[in-house]
Amino acid sequence: MNKRCCGAMTVSYYGSYWKIRACCSTSQKKDVVSVFGVFSRMDWTRCIAHLDLDAFYATVEEIMNPEIKGLPIMVVMGEDTTNRGVVATASYAARQFGVHSAMPVTQARRLCPNGIYLQVRHDLYKEFSRRVMQLLEGQVNAVEQVSIDEAYLDLSGQPDPVTLSQSLQEQLITTTGLSASVGIATNKLVAKMASGFKKPGGLTMVEPGKESEFLRPLAVGKLYGIGPKTAARLNSKGIHTIGDLAKANREQLQEDFGPNLGLELQSHAAGQDDRPIETSHKAKSFSYERTYFVDVTDSRRLWKHIQEMAAGLENQLKKRGLLARTTGIKLRFADWQTVTRAETLLAPTDNATTISASAARLMKHTWKRGTPLRLLGVRVSNLIEANATRQLQLPLEVE
């Protein structure tokens, strides 16, 4: 291992990695991993950063109540933090007990009975998110916010993207108290993978031309866009790492996963992604969900809630001048099994009566009367502008 001083940084060489730790006095020290190459101010024709706020909801709660900082915190979605909810975010202290997001609260309490369980506060988190995005937008070429706690940043043409990214991390801590992990690469896919490489508070740079080397040893299930089922299918075919996927037979992949997905899987495994930074997004869908404190079996009560959610969806559509061509439902049963169903309408709509009637049809095909439900949701998607020509669709098709 070699060490040298580089301005305000101590640079340590670990095998194939340059690991850089700030020497200067900062509010929070950062680690930077420059993958497969020397840390330098290279020419980035295209430079994308992915910034991901660390344990966002839990960190906001720590900021609002410093007395709980460092304790195992679970922020819970649902009507009850003791039984019916789902963990939305677990602090890093809570993760040491095995608690993670999307875990039922009942299971989380078994793993961490003395943890702090808090109700989700959407408005508060949105305000913190707004402040973060406002800070970013003034210092980079473009910002694409992809969720409440993450964004892609266009750093193309910046003379020193690493220093700029470190500065943004430090400004976030100073002005908001929030920690962020950052990945820097030539495209969105690799930047997102890199941002999760050294959390929390890390900064990982994958140099141009080194994308496939960075991805090669990682488990195939780590590749962004591959879920557990696809990973299991790939594993069954002897594909265990992203490197295995990159060198797999393309024709066989296309036969197994379809021509488009097969090609996309292999190009992503090679670290290829040409998606641009998008600074404005059109809504793709709207949905409402209701989680029940006690499982519901009464069809009249469920129908009432479907009507209420349909009215809310009508308001969302009309407010934005949109029509929906597809409606859907989401059901979660007492055993936590979750089912979604959707159908394409004969004509696009923004009408609550049409939406609720469609949801009722889907319920009839999916839900057996008297079966306990712990969650009910209604969704509209496949949106078009209201002033667009309404075209008669194919006969009603249940997906």
mmCIF file of C-alpha atoms in Angstrom:
data_model
loop_
_atom_site.group_PDB
_atom_site.id
_atom_site.type_symbol
_atom_site.label_atom_id
_atom_site.label_comp_id
_atom_site.label_asym_id
_atom_site.label_seq_id
_atom_site.Cartn_x
_atom_site.Cartn_y
_atom_site.Cartn_z
ATOM 1 C CA MET A 1 0.000 0.000 0.000
ATOM 2 C CA ASN A 2 1.430 3.368 -1.044
ATOM 3 C CA LYS A 3 0.503 6.746 0.403
ATOM 4 C CA ARG A 4 1.116 10.244 -0.795
ATOM 5 C CA CYS A 5 -0.241 13.701 -0.055
ATOM 6 C CA CYS A 6 -2.318 15.360 -2.754
ATOM 7 C CA GLY A 7 -3.208 18.859 -1.661
ATOM 8 C CA ALA A 8 -5.748 18.503 1.116
ATOM 9 C CA MET A 9 -6.059 14.743 0.574
ATOM 10 C CA THR A 10 -4.162 11.658 1.600
ATOM 11 C CA VAL A 11 -4.165 9.184 -1.281
ATOM 12 C CA SER A 12 -3.695 5.508 -0.464
ATOM 13 C CA TYR A 13 -3.247 2.873 -3.173
ATOM 14 C CA TYR A 14 -5.078 -0.401 -2.480
ATOM 15 C CA GLY A 15 -4.513 -2.884 -5.300
ATOM 16 C CA SER A 16 -6.713 -1.666 -8.139
ATOM 17 C CA TYR A 17 -8.187 1.244 -6.209
ATOM 18 C CA TRP A 18 -7.067 4.732 -5.319
ATOM 19 C CA LYS A 19 -8.654 5.465 -1.972
ATOM 20 C CA ILE A 20 -8.674 9.128 -1.050
ATOM 21 C CA ARG A 21 -9.451 10.523 2.385
ATOM 22 C CA ALA A 22 -9.690 14.218 3.095
ATOM 23 C CA CYS A 23 -6.960 15.477 5.449
ATOM 24 C CA CYS A 24 -8.449 18.874 6.031
ATOM 25 C CA SER A 25 -10.768 19.591 8.924
ATOM 26 C CA THR A 26 -14.328 19.077 7.656
ATOM 27 C CA SER A 27 -17.629 18.434 9.357
ATOM 28 C CA GLN A 28 -17.598 14.870 8.038
ATOM 29 C CA LYS A 29 -14.658 13.077 6.425
ATOM 30 C CA LYS A 30 -15.271 11.515 3.000
ATOM 31 C CA ASP A 31 -13.871 8.473 1.270
ATOM 32 C CA VAL A 32 -13.369 8.551 -2.471
ATOM 33 C CA VAL A 33 -12.718 5.424 -4.480
ATOM 34 C CA SER A 34 -11.289 6.028 -7.955
ATOM 35 C CA VAL A 35 -11.788 2.683 -9.593
ATOM 36 C CA PHE A 36 -9.062 1.081 -11.723
ATOM 37 C CA GLY A 37 -6.891 4.111 -12.328
ATOM 38 C CA VAL A 38 -5.015 7.062 -10.935
ATOM 39 C CA PHE A 39 -6.940 9.949 -9.418
ATOM 40 C CA SER A 40 -6.529 12.738 -11.966
ATOM 41 C CA ARG A 41 -8.267 15.594 -13.693
ATOM 42 C CA MET A 42 -9.018 13.622 -16.843
ATOM 43 C CA ASP A 43 -11.048 14.743 -19.835
ATOM 44 C CA TRP A 44 -14.662 13.681 -19.274
ATOM 45 C CA THR A 45 -16.558 14.053 -22.562
ATOM 46 C CA ARG A 46 -19.662 13.004 -20.648
ATOM 47 C CA CYS A 47 -19.751 13.029 -16.858
ATOM 48 C CA ILE A 48 -22.800 11.987 -14.837
ATOM 49 C CA ALA A 49 -23.084 11.878 -11.064
ATOM 50 C CA HIS A 50 -25.749 10.047 -9.087
ATOM 51 C CA LEU A 51 -26.434 11.567 -5.669
ATOM 52 C CA ASP A 52 -28.318 9.449 -3.142
ATOM 53 C CA LEU A 53 -29.309 10.815 0.269
ATOM 54 C CA ASP A 54 -28.358 8.326 2.976
ATOM 55 C CA ALA A 55 -31.240 6.797 5.001
ATOM 56 C CA PHE A 56 -33.134 9.956 4.106
ATOM 57 C CA TYR A 57 -36.319 9.730 6.183
ATOM 58 C CA ALA A 58 -34.472 8.491 9.268
ATOM 59 C CA THR A 59 -31.792 11.167 8.919
ATOM 60 C CA VAL A 60 -34.436 13.910 8.699
ATOM 61 C CA GLU A 61 -35.985 12.572 11.893
ATOM 62 C CA GLU A 62 -32.564 12.717 13.590
ATOM 63 C CA ILE A 63 -32.170 16.322 12.478
ATOM 64 C CA MET A 64 -35.584 17.211 13.896
ATOM 65 C CA ASN A 65 -34.824 15.388 17.158
ATOM 66 C CA PRO A 66 -31.052 15.219 17.850
ATOM 67 C CA GLU A 67 -31.659 13.134 20.985
ATOM 68 C CA ILE A 68 -32.338 10.058 18.828
ATOM 69 C CA LYS A 69 -29.287 10.500 16.595
ATOM 70 C CA GLY A 70 -27.355 7.256 16.243
ATOM 71 C CA LEU A 71 -30.176 5.110 17.635
ATOM 72 C CA PRO A 72 -31.951 2.403 15.583
ATOM 73 C CA ILE A 73 -34.765 4.307 13.862
ATOM 74 C CA MET A 74 -37.514 2.835 11.702
ATOM 75 C CA VAL A 75 -39.746 5.219 9.750
ATOM 76 C CA VAL A 76 -42.991 3.388 9.063
ATOM 77 C CA MET A 77 -45.638 3.640 6.359
ATOM 78 C CA GLY A 78 -49.133 2.597 7.353
ATOM 79 C CA GLU A 79 -51.766 3.455 9.892
ATOM 80 C CA ASP A 80 -50.008 1.845 12.826
ATOM 81 C CA THR A 81 -46.336 1.718 13.854
ATOM 82 C CA THR A 82 -46.785 -1.386 15.984
ATOM 83 C CA ASN A 83 -48.453 -3.935 13.743
ATOM 84 C CA ARG A 84 -49.864 -2.969 10.375
ATOM 85 C CA GLY A 85 -47.120 -0.816 8.900
ATOM 86 C CA VAL A 86 -44.169 -1.386 6.598
ATOM 87 C CA VAL A 87 -40.677 -0.001 7.179
ATOM 88 C CA ALA A 88 -40.079 2.836 4.704
ATOM 89 C CA THR A 89 -36.544 3.613 5.883
ATOM 90 C CA ALA A 90 -34.269 2.112 8.497
ATOM 91 C CA SER A 91 -31.338 4.071 9.911
ATOM 92 C CA TYR A 92 -27.888 2.515 9.592
ATOM 93 C CA ALA A 93 -27.986 1.669 13.300
ATOM 94 C CA ALA A 94 -31.230 -0.249 12.691
ATOM 95 C CA ARG A 95 -29.761 -2.083 9.708
ATOM 96 C CA GLN A 96 -27.216 -3.670 12.004
ATOM 97 C CA PHE A 97 -30.137 -5.621 13.492
ATOM 98 C CA GLY A 98 -31.160 -6.866 10.038
ATOM 99 C CA VAL A 99 -34.000 -4.377 9.540
ATOM 100 C CA HIS A 100 -34.455 -3.021 6.018
ATOM 101 C CA SER A 101 -36.974 -1.066 3.959
ATOM 102 C CA ALA A 102 -40.180 -2.839 2.818
ATOM 103 C CA MET A 103 -40.012 -5.122 5.875
ATOM 104 C CA PRO A 104 -43.265 -5.607 7.839
ATOM 105 C CA VAL A 105 -43.129 -3.794 11.162
ATOM 106 C CA THR A 106 -44.009 -7.001 13.007
ATOM 107 C CA GLN A 107 -40.821 -8.591 11.684
ATOM 108 C CA ALA A 108 -38.770 -5.447 12.377
ATOM 109 C CA ARG A 109 -39.939 -5.439 15.997
ATOM 110 C CA ARG A 110 -38.814 -9.021 16.444
ATOM 111 C CA LEU A 111 -35.358 -8.102 15.164
ATOM 112 C CA CYS A 112 -35.135 -4.750 16.938
ATOM 113 C CA PRO A 113 -37.679 -4.612 19.792
ATOM 114 C CA ASN A 114 -36.092 -1.566 21.442
ATOM 115 C CA GLY A 115 -35.842 0.517 18.298
ATOM 116 C CA ILE A 116 -37.583 3.828 17.697
ATOM 117 C CA TYR A 117 -40.612 3.503 15.404
ATOM 118 C CA LEU A 118 -41.881 6.733 13.837
ATOM 119 C CA GLN A 119 -44.739 7.525 11.507
ATOM 120 C CA VAL A 120 -43.742 8.710 8.044
ATOM 121 C CA ARG A 121 -44.031 12.502 7.574
ATOM 122 C CA HIS A 122 -44.229 13.113 3.830
ATOM 123 C CA ASP A 123 -44.590 16.897 3.909
ATOM 124 C CA LEU A 124 -41.504 17.272 6.081
ATOM 125 C CA TYR A 125 -39.393 15.061 3.818
ATOM 126 C CA LYS A 126 -40.616 16.877 0.708
ATOM 127 C CA GLU A 127 -39.459 20.191 2.181
ATOM 128 C CA PHE A 128 -35.973 18.802 2.889
ATOM 129 C CA SER A 129 -35.873 17.317 -0.609
ATOM 130 C CA ARG A 130 -36.830 20.668 -2.128
ATOM 131 C CA ARG A 131 -33.952 22.364 -0.297
ATOM 132 C CA VAL A 132 -31.496 19.741 -1.520
ATOM 133 C CA MET A 133 -32.539 20.033 -5.168
ATOM 134 C CA GLN A 134 -32.468 23.818 -4.964
ATOM 135 C CA LEU A 135 -28.869 23.690 -3.709
ATOM 136 C CA LEU A 136 -27.817 21.308 -6.498
ATOM 137 C CA GLU A 137 -29.481 23.186 -9.345
ATOM 138 C CA GLY A 138 -27.393 26.275 -8.788
ATOM 139 C CA GLN A 139 -24.038 24.503 -9.176
ATOM 140 C CA VAL A 140 -24.235 21.865 -11.920
ATOM 141 C CA ASN A 141 -25.220 21.854 -15.595
ATOM 142 C CA ALA A 142 -28.523 20.048 -15.060
ATOM 143 C CA VAL A 143 -30.377 18.070 -12.372
ATOM 144 C CA GLU A 144 -32.718 15.154 -12.989
ATOM 145 C CA GLN A 145 -34.597 14.353 -9.790
ATOM 146 C CA VAL A 146 -35.682 10.721 -9.961
ATOM 147 C CA SER A 147 -37.163 10.379 -6.479
ATOM 148 C CA ILE A 148 -37.531 12.294 -3.240
ATOM 149 C CA ASP A 149 -33.982 11.345 -2.193
ATOM 150 C CA GLU A 150 -31.914 10.905 -5.348
ATOM 151 C CA ALA A 151 -30.908 12.784 -8.481
ATOM 152 C CA TYR A 152 -28.646 12.574 -11.497
ATOM 153 C CA LEU A 153 -26.311 15.523 -12.042
ATOM 154 C CA ASP A 154 -24.747 16.531 -15.349
ATOM 155 C CA LEU A 155 -21.114 17.398 -14.613
ATOM 156 C CA SER A 156 -19.926 17.296 -18.240
ATOM 157 C CA GLY A 157 -17.266 19.898 -18.912
ATOM 158 C CA GLN A 158 -16.533 20.460 -15.235
ATOM 159 C CA PRO A 159 -12.747 20.759 -14.711
ATOM 160 C CA ASP A 160 -12.790 18.633 -11.538
ATOM 161 C CA PRO A 161 -15.982 16.603 -10.973
ATOM 162 C CA VAL A 162 -14.625 14.915 -7.836
ATOM 163 C CA THR A 163 -13.858 18.160 -6.033
ATOM 164 C CA LEU A 164 -17.217 19.596 -7.084
ATOM 165 C CA SER A 165 -19.036 16.505 -5.815
ATOM 166 C CA GLN A 166 -17.194 16.634 -2.487
ATOM 167 C CA SER A 167 -18.117 20.287 -2.189
ATOM 168 C CA LEU A 168 -21.778 19.451 -2.769
ATOM 169 C CA GLN A 169 -21.646 16.741 -0.098
ATOM 170 C CA GLU A 170 -20.128 19.140 2.415
ATOM 171 C CA GLN A 171 -22.637 21.881 1.566
ATOM 172 C CA LEU A 172 -25.518 19.463 2.116
ATOM 173 C CA ILE A 173 -24.203 18.558 5.557
ATOM 174 C CA THR A 174 -23.630 22.202 6.458
ATOM 175 C CA THR A 175 -26.924 23.604 5.181
ATOM 176 C CA THR A 176 -29.343 20.706 5.717
ATOM 177 C CA GLY A 177 -27.588 18.189 7.967
ATOM 178 C CA LEU A 178 -28.086 15.467 5.355
ATOM 179 C CA SER A 179 -25.440 12.997 4.253
ATOM 180 C CA ALA A 180 -25.257 11.892 0.619
ATOM 181 C CA SER A 181 -23.365 9.213 -1.294
ATOM 182 C CA VAL A 182 -22.224 10.049 -4.819
ATOM 183 C CA GLY A 183 -21.176 7.956 -7.808
ATOM 184 C CA ILE A 184 -19.424 9.518 -10.804
ATOM 185 C CA ALA A 185 -19.204 7.828 -14.201
ATOM 186 C CA THR A 186 -19.782 8.380 -17.898
ATOM 187 C CA ASN A 187 -23.419 7.288 -17.751
ATOM 188 C CA LYS A 188 -26.440 6.964 -15.464
ATOM 189 C CA LEU A 189 -26.291 3.204 -14.973
ATOM 190 C CA VAL A 190 -22.715 3.056 -13.722
ATOM 191 C CA ALA A 191 -23.062 6.283 -11.721
ATOM 192 C CA LYS A 192 -26.015 4.793 -9.816
ATOM 193 C CA MET A 193 -24.130 1.560 -9.183
ATOM 194 C CA ALA A 194 -21.145 3.572 -7.968
ATOM 195 C CA SER A 195 -23.172 5.696 -5.544
ATOM 196 C CA GLY A 196 -24.074 2.560 -3.601
ATOM 197 C CA PHE A 197 -20.499 1.271 -3.565
ATOM 198 C CA LYS A 198 -19.416 3.028 -0.365
ATOM 199 C CA LYS A 199 -22.342 4.169 1.763
ATOM 200 C CA PRO A 200 -22.979 6.217 3.763
ATOM 201 C CA GLY A 201 -21.259 9.438 2.760
ATOM 202 C CA GLY A 202 -18.982 7.895 0.151
ATOM 203 C CA LEU A 203 -17.873 9.179 -3.236
ATOM 204 C CA THR A 204 -16.926 6.625 -5.884
ATOM 205 C CA MET A 205 -15.564 7.506 -9.315
ATOM 206 C CA VAL A 206 -15.479 5.052 -12.215
ATOM 207 C CA GLU A 207 -13.096 6.394 -14.822
ATOM 208 C CA PRO A 208 -13.955 6.495 -18.548
ATOM 209 C CA GLY A 209 -13.287 3.137 -20.148
ATOM 210 C CA LYS A 210 -13.270 1.293 -16.820
ATOM 211 C CA GLU A 211 -17.027 0.688 -16.549
ATOM 212 C CA SER A 212 -16.986 -3.033 -17.361
ATOM 213 C CA GLU A 213 -14.037 -3.629 -15.019
ATOM 214 C CA PHE A 214 -15.930 -1.990 -12.176
ATOM 215 C CA LEU A 215 -19.052 -4.065 -12.779
ATOM 216 C CA ARG A 216 -17.410 -7.386 -13.681
ATOM 217 C CA PRO A 217 -16.938 -8.955 -10.203
ATOM 218 C CA LEU A 218 -20.294 -7.852 -8.774
ATOM 219 C CA ALA A 219 -23.160 -10.309 -8.326
ATOM 220 C CA VAL A 220 -25.546 -10.202 -11.275
ATOM 221 C CA GLY A 221 -28.412 -9.327 -8.919
ATOM 222 C CA LYS A 222 -26.608 -6.074 -8.110
ATOM 223 C CA LEU A 223 -27.011 -4.795 -11.671
ATOM 224 C CA TYR A 224 -29.543 -1.987 -11.665
ATOM 225 C CA GLY A 225 -32.824 -3.166 -13.182
ATOM 226 C CA ILE A 226 -32.372 -6.864 -12.365
ATOM 227 C CA GLY A 227 -34.817 -8.073 -9.728
ATOM 228 C CA PRO A 228 -34.681 -11.224 -7.600
ATOM 229 C CA LYS A 229 -36.641 -13.348 -10.100
ATOM 230 C CA THR A 230 -34.479 -12.383 -13.075
ATOM 231 C CA ALA A 231 -31.339 -12.890 -10.993
ATOM 232 C CA ALA A 232 -32.543 -16.364 -10.018
ATOM 233 C CA ARG A 233 -33.188 -17.234 -13.674
ATOM 234 C CA LEU A 234 -29.736 -16.008 -14.653
ATOM 235 C CA ASN A 235 -28.147 -17.960 -11.777
ATOM 236 C CA SER A 236 -29.921 -21.123 -12.945
ATOM 237 C CA LYS A 237 -28.167 -20.691 -16.299
ATOM 238 C CA GLY A 238 -24.745 -20.383 -14.698
ATOM 239 C CA ILE A 239 -24.649 -16.572 -14.817
ATOM 240 C CA HIS A 240 -23.645 -15.401 -11.342
ATOM 241 C CA THR A 241 -21.660 -12.198 -11.856
ATOM 242 C CA ILE A 242 -22.153 -9.174 -14.057
ATOM 243 C CA GLY A 243 -19.010 -10.269 -15.864
ATOM 244 C CA ASP A 244 -20.667 -13.618 -16.628
ATOM 245 C CA LEU A 245 -23.625 -11.764 -18.099
ATOM 246 C CA ALA A 246 -21.411 -9.509 -20.226
ATOM 247 C CA LYS A 247 -19.749 -12.490 -21.915
ATOM 248 C CA ALA A 248 -22.849 -14.713 -22.143
ATOM 249 C CA ASN A 249 -24.144 -15.835 -25.520
ATOM 250 C CA ARG A 250 -26.287 -12.974 -26.790
ATOM 251 C CA GLU A 251 -28.547 -15.126 -28.939
ATOM 252 C CA GLN A 252 -29.259 -17.393 -25.977
ATOM 253 C CA LEU A 253 -30.055 -14.392 -23.755
ATOM 254 C CA GLN A 254 -32.467 -13.058 -26.352
ATOM 255 C CA GLU A 255 -34.099 -16.461 -26.650
ATOM 256 C CA ASP A 256 -34.463 -16.763 -22.865
ATOM 257 C CA PHE A 257 -35.503 -13.184 -22.049
ATOM 258 C CA GLY A 258 -36.817 -11.801 -25.333
ATOM 259 C CA PRO A 259 -34.932 -9.899 -28.060
ATOM 260 C CA ASN A 260 -35.086 -6.487 -26.414
ATOM 261 C CA LEU A 261 -34.511 -7.415 -22.764
ATOM 262 C CA GLY A 262 -31.773 -9.889 -23.649
ATOM 263 C CA LEU A 263 -29.866 -7.221 -25.560
ATOM 264 C CA GLU A 264 -30.433 -4.633 -22.829
ATOM 265 C CA LEU A 265 -29.197 -6.966 -20.084
ATOM 266 C CA GLN A 266 -25.939 -7.583 -21.886
ATOM 267 C CA SER A 267 -25.313 -3.948 -22.824
ATOM 268 C CA HIS A 268 -25.920 -2.900 -19.218
ATOM 269 C CA ALA A 269 -23.548 -5.610 -18.013
ATOM 270 C CA ALA A 270 -20.890 -4.016 -20.243
ATOM 271 C CA GLY A 271 -21.556 -0.671 -18.554
ATOM 272 C CA GLN A 272 -23.293 0.855 -21.566
ATOM 273 C CA ASP A 273 -26.142 3.337 -21.102
ATOM 274 C CA ASP A 274 -26.900 6.307 -23.357
ATOM 275 C CA ARG A 275 -29.906 7.725 -21.513
ATOM 276 C CA PRO A 276 -29.732 11.544 -21.320
ATOM 277 C CA ILE A 277 -30.288 13.733 -18.280
ATOM 278 C CA GLU A 278 -33.957 14.735 -18.339
ATOM 279 C CA THR A 279 -34.784 17.916 -16.493
ATOM 280 C CA SER A 280 -38.551 17.644 -16.873
ATOM 281 C CA HIS A 281 -40.756 14.597 -16.461
ATOM 282 C CA LYS A 282 -44.296 14.003 -17.590
ATOM 283 C CA ALA A 283 -46.425 12.098 -15.133
ATOM 284 C CA LYS A 284 -46.652 8.426 -16.094
ATOM 285 C CA SER A 285 -49.256 7.351 -13.555
ATOM 286 C CA PHE A 286 -51.209 8.360 -10.463
ATOM 287 C CA SER A 287 -52.270 6.113 -7.621
ATOM 288 C CA TYR A 288 -53.848 6.084 -4.191
ATOM 289 C CA GLU A 289 -53.451 3.387 -1.563
ATOM 290 C CA ARG A 290 -55.113 2.687 1.738
ATOM 291 C CA THR A 291 -53.496 0.541 4.440
ATOM 292 C CA TYR A 292 -55.927 -0.827 7.021
ATOM 293 C CA PHE A 293 -55.332 -0.929 10.771
ATOM 294 C CA VAL A 294 -57.505 -4.038 10.905
ATOM 295 C CA ASP A 295 -57.959 -6.351 7.903
ATOM 296 C CA VAL A 296 -61.097 -5.440 5.947
ATOM 297 C CA THR A 297 -63.539 -8.009 4.593
ATOM 298 C CA ASP A 298 -66.609 -5.804 4.035
ATOM 299 C CA SER A 299 -67.174 -5.299 0.281
ATOM 300 C CA ARG A 300 -69.293 -2.174 0.895
ATOM 301 C CA ARG A 301 -66.481 -0.510 2.797
ATOM 302 C CA LEU A 302 -63.986 -1.446 0.093
ATOM 303 C CA TRP A 303 -66.301 -0.098 -2.618
ATOM 304 C CA LYS A 304 -66.591 3.191 -0.729
ATOM 305 C CA HIS A 305 -62.804 3.498 -0.581
ATOM 306 C CA ILE A 306 -62.497 2.675 -4.289
ATOM 307 C CA GLN A 307 -64.919 5.520 -5.052
ATOM 308 C CA GLU A 308 -62.961 7.916 -2.843
ATOM 309 C CA MET A 309 -59.677 7.011 -4.516
ATOM 310 C CA ALA A 310 -61.251 7.270 -7.975
ATOM 311 C CA ALA A 311 -62.455 10.780 -7.107
ATOM 312 C CA GLY A 312 -58.919 11.716 -6.108
ATOM 313 C CA LEU A 313 -57.559 10.315 -9.363
ATOM 314 C CA GLU A 314 -60.147 12.270 -11.358
ATOM 315 C CA ASN A 315 -58.948 15.428 -9.623
ATOM 316 C CA GLN A 316 -55.300 14.644 -10.425
ATOM 317 C CA LEU A 317 -56.068 13.966 -14.085
ATOM 318 C CA LYS A 318 -58.251 17.031 -14.632
ATOM 319 C CA LYS A 319 -55.838 19.310 -12.816
ATOM 320 C CA ARG A 320 -53.125 18.318 -15.300
ATOM 321 C CA GLY A 321 -55.320 18.024 -18.385
ATOM 322 C CA LEU A 322 -54.681 14.294 -18.790
ATOM 323 C CA LEU A 323 -56.670 11.188 -19.652
ATOM 324 C CA ALA A 324 -55.904 7.637 -18.537
ATOM 325 C CA ARG A 325 -56.073 4.674 -20.877
ATOM 326 C CA THR A 326 -55.285 2.065 -18.217
ATOM 327 C CA THR A 327 -56.623 1.495 -14.723
ATOM 328 C CA GLY A 328 -55.344 -0.899 -12.094
ATOM 329 C CA ILE A 329 -55.758 -2.160 -8.550
ATOM 330 C CA LYS A 330 -53.333 -3.310 -5.876
ATOM 331 C CA LEU A 331 -54.352 -5.737 -3.151
ATOM 332 C CA ARG A 332 -52.342 -6.920 -0.156
ATOM 333 C CA PHE A 333 -53.749 -9.859 1.769
ATOM 334 C CA ALA A 334 -53.391 -10.816 5.429
ATOM 335 C CA ASP A 335 -50.392 -13.054 4.612
ATOM 336 C CA TRP A 336 -48.622 -10.070 2.939
ATOM 337 C CA GLN A 337 -49.117 -11.479 -0.550
ATOM 338 C CA THR A 338 -49.465 -8.513 -2.908
ATOM 339 C CA VAL A 339 -51.348 -8.726 -6.218
ATOM 340 C CA THR A 340 -51.735 -6.113 -8.951
ATOM 341 C CA ARG A 341 -54.122 -6.205 -11.893
ATOM 342 C CA ALA A 342 -54.733 -3.744 -14.726
ATOM 343 C CA GLU A 343 -56.982 -3.329 -17.735
ATOM 344 C CA THR A 344 -56.989 -1.149 -20.844
ATOM 345 C CA LEU A 345 -60.126 0.941 -21.244
ATOM 346 C CA LEU A 346 -62.210 1.168 -24.394
ATOM 347 C CA ALA A 347 -61.607 4.923 -24.370
ATOM 348 C CA PRO A 348 -59.295 7.147 -22.286
ATOM 349 C CA THR A 349 -60.956 8.801 -19.293
ATOM 350 C CA ASP A 350 -60.659 11.322 -16.490
ATOM 351 C CA ASN A 351 -63.981 10.318 -14.963
ATOM 352 C CA ALA A 352 -64.196 8.936 -11.417
ATOM 353 C CA THR A 353 -67.235 6.784 -12.197
ATOM 354 C CA THR A 354 -65.425 5.083 -15.087
ATOM 355 C CA ILE A 355 -62.301 4.565 -12.992
ATOM 356 C CA SER A 356 -64.202 3.105 -10.050
ATOM 357 C CA ALA A 357 -66.266 0.827 -12.312
ATOM 358 C CA SER A 358 -63.064 -0.502 -13.885
ATOM 359 C CA ALA A 359 -61.526 -1.082 -10.443
ATOM 360 C CA ALA A 360 -64.668 -2.951 -9.407
ATOM 361 C CA ARG A 361 -64.374 -5.231 -12.455
ATOM 362 C CA LEU A 362 -60.783 -6.007 -11.574
ATOM 363 C CA MET A 363 -61.771 -6.672 -7.958
ATOM 364 C CA LYS A 364 -64.396 -9.141 -9.139
ATOM 365 C CA HIS A 365 -61.748 -11.115 -11.037
ATOM 366 C CA THR A 366 -59.112 -10.894 -8.285
ATOM 367 C CA TRP A 367 -60.732 -10.754 -4.856
ATOM 368 C CA LYS A 368 -62.979 -13.385 -3.286
ATOM 369 C CA ARG A 369 -65.668 -11.871 -1.078
ATOM 370 C CA GLY A 370 -64.804 -12.100 2.593
ATOM 371 C CA THR A 371 -61.055 -12.467 2.019
ATOM 372 C CA PRO A 372 -59.260 -10.136 4.473
ATOM 373 C CA LEU A 373 -57.358 -7.237 2.909
ATOM 374 C CA ARG A 374 -54.739 -5.105 4.628
ATOM 375 C CA LEU A 375 -54.156 -2.769 1.669
ATOM 376 C CA LEU A 376 -56.215 -1.541 -1.277
ATOM 377 C CA GLY A 377 -54.949 0.703 -4.044
ATOM 378 C CA VAL A 378 -56.296 2.157 -7.292
ATOM 379 C CA ARG A 379 -54.060 3.388 -10.109
ATOM 380 C CA VAL A 380 -54.358 5.066 -13.518
ATOM 381 C CA SER A 381 -51.600 4.997 -16.123
ATOM 382 C CA ASN A 382 -50.854 5.124 -19.862
ATOM 383 C CA LEU A 383 -51.660 8.841 -19.787
ATOM 384 C CA ILE A 384 -52.306 11.153 -22.743
ATOM 385 C CA GLU A 385 -53.105 14.841 -23.110
ATOM 386 C CA ALA A 386 -56.833 15.550 -22.782
ATOM 387 C CA ASN A 387 -56.849 17.519 -26.018
ATOM 388 C CA ALA A 388 -55.329 14.625 -27.937
ATOM 389 C CA THR A 389 -57.575 12.754 -30.348
ATOM 390 C CA ARG A 390 -59.480 10.047 -28.541
ATOM 391 C CA GLN A 391 -59.094 6.791 -30.416
ATOM 392 C CA LEU A 392 -61.189 3.726 -29.929
ATOM 393 C CA GLN A 393 -59.003 1.066 -28.321
ATOM 394 C CA LEU A 394 -59.149 -2.658 -28.806
ATOM 395 C CA PRO A 395 -61.829 -4.446 -26.780
ATOM 396 C CA LEU A 396 -61.277 -4.410 -23.041
ATOM 397 C CA GLU A 397 -58.222 -6.439 -22.152
ATOM 398 C CA VAL A 398 -57.420 -7.604 -18.664
ATOM 399 C CA GLU A 399 -53.660 -7.846 -18.006
#
